[in-house]
XYZ file of N, CA, C and O in Angstrom:
528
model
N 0.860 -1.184 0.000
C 0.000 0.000 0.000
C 0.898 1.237 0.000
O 1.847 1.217 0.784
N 0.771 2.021 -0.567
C 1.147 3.320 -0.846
C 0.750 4.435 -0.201
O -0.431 4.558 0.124
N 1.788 5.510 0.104
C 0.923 6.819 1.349
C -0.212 7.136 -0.058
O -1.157 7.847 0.283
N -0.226 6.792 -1.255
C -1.324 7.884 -2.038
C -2.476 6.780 -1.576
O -3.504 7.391 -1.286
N -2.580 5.784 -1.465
C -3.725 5.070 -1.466
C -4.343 5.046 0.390
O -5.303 4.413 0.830
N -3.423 5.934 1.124
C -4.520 5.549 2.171
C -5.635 6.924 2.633
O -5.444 8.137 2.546
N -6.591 6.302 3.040
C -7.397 7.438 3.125
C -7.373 8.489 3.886
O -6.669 8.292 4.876
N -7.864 9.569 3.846
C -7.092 10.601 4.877
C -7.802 10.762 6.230
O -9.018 10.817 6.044
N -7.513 10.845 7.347
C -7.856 10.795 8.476
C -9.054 11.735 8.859
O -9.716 12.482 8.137
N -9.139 11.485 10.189
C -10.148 12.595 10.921
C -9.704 13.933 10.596
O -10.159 14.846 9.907
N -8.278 13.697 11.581
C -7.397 15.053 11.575
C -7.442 15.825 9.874
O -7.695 17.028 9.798
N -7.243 15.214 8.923
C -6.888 15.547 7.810
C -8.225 15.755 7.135
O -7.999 16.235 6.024
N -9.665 15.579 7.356
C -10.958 16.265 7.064
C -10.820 17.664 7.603
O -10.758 18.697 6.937
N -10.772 17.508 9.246
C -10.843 18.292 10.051
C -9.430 19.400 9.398
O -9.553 20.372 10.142
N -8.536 19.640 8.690
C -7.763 20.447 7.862
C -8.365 21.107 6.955
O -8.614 22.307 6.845
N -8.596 20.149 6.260
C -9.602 20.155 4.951
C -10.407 21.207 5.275
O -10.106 22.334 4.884
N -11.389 21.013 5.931
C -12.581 21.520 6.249
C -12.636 23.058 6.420
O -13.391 23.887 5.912
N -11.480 23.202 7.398
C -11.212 24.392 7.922
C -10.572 25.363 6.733
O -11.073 26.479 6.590
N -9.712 25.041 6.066
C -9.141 25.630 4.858
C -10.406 25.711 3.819
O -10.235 26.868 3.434
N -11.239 25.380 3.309
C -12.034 25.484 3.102
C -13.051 26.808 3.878
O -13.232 27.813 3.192
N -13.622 26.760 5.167
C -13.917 27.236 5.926
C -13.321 28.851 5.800
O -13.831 29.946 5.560
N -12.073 28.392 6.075
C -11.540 30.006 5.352
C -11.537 30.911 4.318
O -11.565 32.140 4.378
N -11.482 29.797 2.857
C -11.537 30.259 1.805
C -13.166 31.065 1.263
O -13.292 31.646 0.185
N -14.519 30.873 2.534
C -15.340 31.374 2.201
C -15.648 32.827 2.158
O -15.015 33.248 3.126
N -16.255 33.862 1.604
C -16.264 35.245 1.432
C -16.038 35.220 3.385
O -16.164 34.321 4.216
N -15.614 36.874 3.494
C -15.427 37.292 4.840
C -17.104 37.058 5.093
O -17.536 36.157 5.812
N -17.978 38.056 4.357
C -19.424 38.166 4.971
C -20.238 36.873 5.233
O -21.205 36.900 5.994
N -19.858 35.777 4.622
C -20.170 34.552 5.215
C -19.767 34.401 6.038
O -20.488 34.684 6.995
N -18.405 33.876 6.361
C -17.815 33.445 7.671
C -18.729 34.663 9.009
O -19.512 34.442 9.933
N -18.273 35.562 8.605
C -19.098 36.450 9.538
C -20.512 36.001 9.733
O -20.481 35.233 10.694
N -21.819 36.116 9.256
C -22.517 35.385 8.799
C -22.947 34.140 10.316
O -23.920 33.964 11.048
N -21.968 33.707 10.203
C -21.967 32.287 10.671
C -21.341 32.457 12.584
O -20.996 31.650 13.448
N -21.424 33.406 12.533
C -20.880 33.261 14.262
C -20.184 32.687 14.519
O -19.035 32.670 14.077
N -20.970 31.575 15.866
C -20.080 30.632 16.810
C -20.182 29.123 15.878
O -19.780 28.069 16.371
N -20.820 29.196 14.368
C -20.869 27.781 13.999
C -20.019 27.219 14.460
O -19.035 27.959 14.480
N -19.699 25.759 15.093
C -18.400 25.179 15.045
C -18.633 23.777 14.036
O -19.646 23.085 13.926
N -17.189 23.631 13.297
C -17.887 22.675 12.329
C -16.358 21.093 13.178
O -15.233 21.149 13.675
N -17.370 19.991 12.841
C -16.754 18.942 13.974
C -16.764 17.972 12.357
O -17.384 18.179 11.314
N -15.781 16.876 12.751
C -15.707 15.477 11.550
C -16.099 14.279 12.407
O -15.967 14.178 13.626
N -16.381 13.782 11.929
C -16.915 12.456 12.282
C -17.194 11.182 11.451
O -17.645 11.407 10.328
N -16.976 9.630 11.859
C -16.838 8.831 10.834
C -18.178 8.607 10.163
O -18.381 8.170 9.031
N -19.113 9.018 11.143
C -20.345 8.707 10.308
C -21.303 9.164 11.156
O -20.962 9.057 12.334
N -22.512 9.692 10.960
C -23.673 9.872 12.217
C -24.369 8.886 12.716
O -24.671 7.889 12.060
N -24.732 9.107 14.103
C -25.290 8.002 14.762
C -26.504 8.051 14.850
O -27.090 9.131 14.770
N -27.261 6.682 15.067
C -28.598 6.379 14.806
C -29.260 7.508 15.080
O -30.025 7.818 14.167
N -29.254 8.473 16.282
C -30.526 9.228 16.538
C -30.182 10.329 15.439
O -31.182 10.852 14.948
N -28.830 10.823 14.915
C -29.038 12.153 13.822
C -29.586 11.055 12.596
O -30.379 11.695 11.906
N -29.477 9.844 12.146
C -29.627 9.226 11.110
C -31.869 9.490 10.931
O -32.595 9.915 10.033
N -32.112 8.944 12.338
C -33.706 9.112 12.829
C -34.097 10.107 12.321
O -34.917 10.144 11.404
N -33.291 11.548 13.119
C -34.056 12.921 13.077
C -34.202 13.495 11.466
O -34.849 14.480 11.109
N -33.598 12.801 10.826
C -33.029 12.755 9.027
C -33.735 11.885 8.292
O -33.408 11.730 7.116
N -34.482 11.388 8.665
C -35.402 10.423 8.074
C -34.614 9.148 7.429
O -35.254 8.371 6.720
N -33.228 8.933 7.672
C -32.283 7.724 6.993
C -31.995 6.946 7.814
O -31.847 7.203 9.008
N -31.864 5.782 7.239
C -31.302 4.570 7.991
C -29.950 4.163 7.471
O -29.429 3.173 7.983
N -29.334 4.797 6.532
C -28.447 4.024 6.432
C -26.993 5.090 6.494
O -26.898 6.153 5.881
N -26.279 4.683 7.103
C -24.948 6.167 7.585
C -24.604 6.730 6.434
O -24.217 7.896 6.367
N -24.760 5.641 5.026
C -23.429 6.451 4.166
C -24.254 6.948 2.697
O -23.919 6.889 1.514
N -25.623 7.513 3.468
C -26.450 8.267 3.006
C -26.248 10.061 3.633
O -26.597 11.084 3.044
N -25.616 9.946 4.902
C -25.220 11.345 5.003
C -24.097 12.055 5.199
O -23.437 11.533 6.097
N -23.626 12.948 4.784
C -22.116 13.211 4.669
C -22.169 14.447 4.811
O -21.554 15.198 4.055
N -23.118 14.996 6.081
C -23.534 15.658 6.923
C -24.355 16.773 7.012
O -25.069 17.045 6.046
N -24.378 17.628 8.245
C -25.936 17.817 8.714
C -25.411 19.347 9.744
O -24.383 19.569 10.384
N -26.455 20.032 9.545
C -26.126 21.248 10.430
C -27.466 21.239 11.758
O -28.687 21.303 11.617
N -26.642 21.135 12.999
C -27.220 21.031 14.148
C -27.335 22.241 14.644
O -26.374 22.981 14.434
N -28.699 22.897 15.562
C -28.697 24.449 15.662
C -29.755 25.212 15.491
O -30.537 24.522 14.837
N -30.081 25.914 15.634
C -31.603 27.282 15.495
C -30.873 28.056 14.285
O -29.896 28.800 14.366
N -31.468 27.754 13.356
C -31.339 28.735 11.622
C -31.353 30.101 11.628
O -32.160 30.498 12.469
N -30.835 30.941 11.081
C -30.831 32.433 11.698
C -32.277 32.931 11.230
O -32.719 33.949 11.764
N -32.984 32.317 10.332
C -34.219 32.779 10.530
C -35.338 32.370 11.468
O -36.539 32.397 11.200
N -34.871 32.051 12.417
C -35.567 31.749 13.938
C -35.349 31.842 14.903
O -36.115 31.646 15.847
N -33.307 32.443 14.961
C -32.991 32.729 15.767
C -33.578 34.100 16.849
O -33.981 35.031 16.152
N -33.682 34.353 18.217
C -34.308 35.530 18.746
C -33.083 36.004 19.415
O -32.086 35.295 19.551
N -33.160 36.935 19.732
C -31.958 37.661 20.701
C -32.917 37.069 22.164
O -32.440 36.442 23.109
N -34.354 37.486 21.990
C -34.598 37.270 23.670
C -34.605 35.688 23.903
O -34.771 35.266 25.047
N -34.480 35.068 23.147
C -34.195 33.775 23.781
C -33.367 32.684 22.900
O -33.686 31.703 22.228
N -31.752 33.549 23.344
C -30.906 32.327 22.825
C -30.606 30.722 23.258
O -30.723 29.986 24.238
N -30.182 30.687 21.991
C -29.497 29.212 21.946
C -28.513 28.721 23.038
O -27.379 29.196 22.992
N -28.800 27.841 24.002
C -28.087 27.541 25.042
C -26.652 26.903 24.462
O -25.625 27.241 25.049
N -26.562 26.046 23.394
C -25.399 25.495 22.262
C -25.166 26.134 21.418
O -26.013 26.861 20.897
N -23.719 26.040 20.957
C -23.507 27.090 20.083
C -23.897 25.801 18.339
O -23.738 24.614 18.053
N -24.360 26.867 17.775
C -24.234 25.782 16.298
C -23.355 25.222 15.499
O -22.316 25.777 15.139
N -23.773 23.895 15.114
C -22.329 23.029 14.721
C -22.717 22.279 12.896
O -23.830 21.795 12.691
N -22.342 22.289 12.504
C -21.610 21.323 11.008
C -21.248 20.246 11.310
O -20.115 20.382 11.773
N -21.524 19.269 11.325
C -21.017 17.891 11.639
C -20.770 17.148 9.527
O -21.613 16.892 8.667
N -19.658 17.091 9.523
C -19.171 16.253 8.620
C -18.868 15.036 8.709
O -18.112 14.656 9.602
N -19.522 13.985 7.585
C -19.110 12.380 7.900
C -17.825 12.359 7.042
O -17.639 13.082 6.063
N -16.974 11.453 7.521
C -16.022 11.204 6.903
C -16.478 9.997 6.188
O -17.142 10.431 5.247
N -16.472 9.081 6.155
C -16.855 7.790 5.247
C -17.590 7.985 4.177
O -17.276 7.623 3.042
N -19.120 8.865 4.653
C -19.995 8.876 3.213
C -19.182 9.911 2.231
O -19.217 9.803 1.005
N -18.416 10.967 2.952
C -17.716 11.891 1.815
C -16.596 11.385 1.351
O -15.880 12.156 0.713
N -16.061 9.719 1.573
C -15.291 9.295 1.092
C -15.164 8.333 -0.083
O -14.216 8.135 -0.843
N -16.765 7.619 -0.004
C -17.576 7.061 -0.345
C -17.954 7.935 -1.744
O -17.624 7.708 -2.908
N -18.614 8.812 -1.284
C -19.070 9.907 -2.657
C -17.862 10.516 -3.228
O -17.945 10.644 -4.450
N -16.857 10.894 -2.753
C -15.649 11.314 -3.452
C -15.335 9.868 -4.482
O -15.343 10.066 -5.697
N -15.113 8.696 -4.063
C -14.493 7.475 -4.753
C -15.876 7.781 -5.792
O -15.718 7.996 -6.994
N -16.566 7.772 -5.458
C -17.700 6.942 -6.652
C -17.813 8.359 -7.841
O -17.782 8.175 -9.057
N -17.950 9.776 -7.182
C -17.523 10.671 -8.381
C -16.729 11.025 -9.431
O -17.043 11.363 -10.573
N -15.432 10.883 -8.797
C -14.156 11.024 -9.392
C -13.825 12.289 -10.043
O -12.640 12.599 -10.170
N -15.039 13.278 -10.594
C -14.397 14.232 -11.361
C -14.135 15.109 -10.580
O -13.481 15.957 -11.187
N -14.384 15.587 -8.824
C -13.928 16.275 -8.606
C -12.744 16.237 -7.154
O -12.485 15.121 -6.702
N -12.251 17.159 -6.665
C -11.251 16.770 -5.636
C -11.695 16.855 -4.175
O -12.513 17.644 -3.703
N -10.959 15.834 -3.504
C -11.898 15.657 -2.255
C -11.887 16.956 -1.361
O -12.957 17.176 -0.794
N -10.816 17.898 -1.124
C -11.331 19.298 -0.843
C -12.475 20.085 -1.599
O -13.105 20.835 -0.853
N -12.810 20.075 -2.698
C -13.971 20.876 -2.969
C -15.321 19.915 -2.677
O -16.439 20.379 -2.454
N -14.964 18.355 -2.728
C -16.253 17.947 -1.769
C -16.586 18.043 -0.557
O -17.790 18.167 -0.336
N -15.860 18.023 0.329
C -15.585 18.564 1.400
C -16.235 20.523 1.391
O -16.982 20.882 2.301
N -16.005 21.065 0.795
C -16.482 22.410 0.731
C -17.326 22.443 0.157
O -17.570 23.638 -0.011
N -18.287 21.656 -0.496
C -19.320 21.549 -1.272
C -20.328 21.183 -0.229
O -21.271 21.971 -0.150
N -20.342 20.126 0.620
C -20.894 19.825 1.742
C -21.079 20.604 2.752
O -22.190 20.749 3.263
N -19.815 21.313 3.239
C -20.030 22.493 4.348
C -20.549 23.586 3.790
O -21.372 24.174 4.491
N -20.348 23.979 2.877
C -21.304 25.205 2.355
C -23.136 24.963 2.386
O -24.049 25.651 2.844
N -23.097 23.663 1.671
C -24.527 23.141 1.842
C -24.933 22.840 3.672
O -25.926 23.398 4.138
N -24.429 22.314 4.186
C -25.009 22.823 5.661
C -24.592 24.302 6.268
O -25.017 24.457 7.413
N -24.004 25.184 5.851
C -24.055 26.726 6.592
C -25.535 26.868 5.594
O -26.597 27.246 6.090
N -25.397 26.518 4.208
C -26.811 27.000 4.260
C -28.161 26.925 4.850
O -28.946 27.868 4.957
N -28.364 25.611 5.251
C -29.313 25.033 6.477
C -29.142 26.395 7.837
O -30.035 26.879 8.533
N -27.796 26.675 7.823
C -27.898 27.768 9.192
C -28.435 28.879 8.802
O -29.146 29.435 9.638
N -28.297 29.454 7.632
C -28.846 30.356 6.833
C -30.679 30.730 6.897
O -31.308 31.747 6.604
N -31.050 29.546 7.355
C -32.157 28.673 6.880
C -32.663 28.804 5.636
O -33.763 29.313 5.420
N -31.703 28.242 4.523
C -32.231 27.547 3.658
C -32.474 26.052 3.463
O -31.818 25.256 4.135
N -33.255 25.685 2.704
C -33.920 24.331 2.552
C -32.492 24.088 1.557
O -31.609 24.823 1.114
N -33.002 21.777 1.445
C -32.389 21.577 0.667
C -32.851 21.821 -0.800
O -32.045 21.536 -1.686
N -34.006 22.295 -1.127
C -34.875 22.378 -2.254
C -34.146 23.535 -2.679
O -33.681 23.630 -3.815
N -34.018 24.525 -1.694
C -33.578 26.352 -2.317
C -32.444 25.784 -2.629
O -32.449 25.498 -3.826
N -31.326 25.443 -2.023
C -29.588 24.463 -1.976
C -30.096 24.353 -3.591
O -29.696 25.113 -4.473
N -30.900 23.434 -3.758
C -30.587 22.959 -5.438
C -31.085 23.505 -6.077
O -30.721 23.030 -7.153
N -32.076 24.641 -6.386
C -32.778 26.027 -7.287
C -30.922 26.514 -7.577
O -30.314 26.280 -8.621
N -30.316 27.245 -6.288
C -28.841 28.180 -6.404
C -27.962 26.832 -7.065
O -27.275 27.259 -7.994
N -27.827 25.764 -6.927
C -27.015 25.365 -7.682
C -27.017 24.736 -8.866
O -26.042 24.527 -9.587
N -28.655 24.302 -9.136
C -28.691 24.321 -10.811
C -28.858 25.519 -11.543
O -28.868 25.415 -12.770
N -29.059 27.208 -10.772
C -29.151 28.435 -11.969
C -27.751 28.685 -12.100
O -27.339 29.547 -12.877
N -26.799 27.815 -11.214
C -25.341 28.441 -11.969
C -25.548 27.656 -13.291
O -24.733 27.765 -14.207
């Protein structure tokens, strides 16, 4: 086995992610507060439940949190809001795509859950990305 063939770690999403994370306009990141965005190998049964899926490597993740269009000043969020990224299903969907690189899937995914914080749907998510 070869260092190109092994897959890249927690730590090395969790890079990913963040470089990414950076590369978004300032007024987004701003935008986004205390999001904190976390990696993980896969979600567990109860986020799989609250998602209507049963099967892990159907999600390759999910934004946990009060949407800023519901957010109130008089009655905040006791947690701050989080991005949870799967590592497996985005490893999974990276292998089976191929045309693009696993950092922009990786940023393709976290952009699509800040939009959930945004509160946009996944329906609006795909209107903005089929009028490009």
């Amino acid at each position: 086995m070869t260092a190109d063939s092994i897959a890249p770690s927690l730590d090395d999403f969790e890079r990913i992610a963040a470089t990414a994370f950076d590369a978004l306009p300032d007024e987004m990141r701003a935008l986004c507060g205390r999001v904190e965005v976390f990696v993980s190998e896969f979600a567990d049964a109860e986020t799989l439940a609250a998602v209507g899926l049963t099967d892990p490597f159907e999600l390759t993740g999910v934004y946990i949190g009060v949407d800023l269009s519901q957010k109130s000043v008089s009655d905040p969020s006791p947690e701050p809001d989080r991005v949870v990224l799967y590592r497996r299903p985005i490893l999974d969907e990276w292998a089976d795509h191929g045309a693009i690189t696993l950092g922009e899937l990786i940023s393709h995914v976290l952009v699509h859950e800040i939009g959930h914080h945004f509160g946009l749907s996944d329906e609006d998510m795909h209107r903005i990305e089929d009028a490009d």
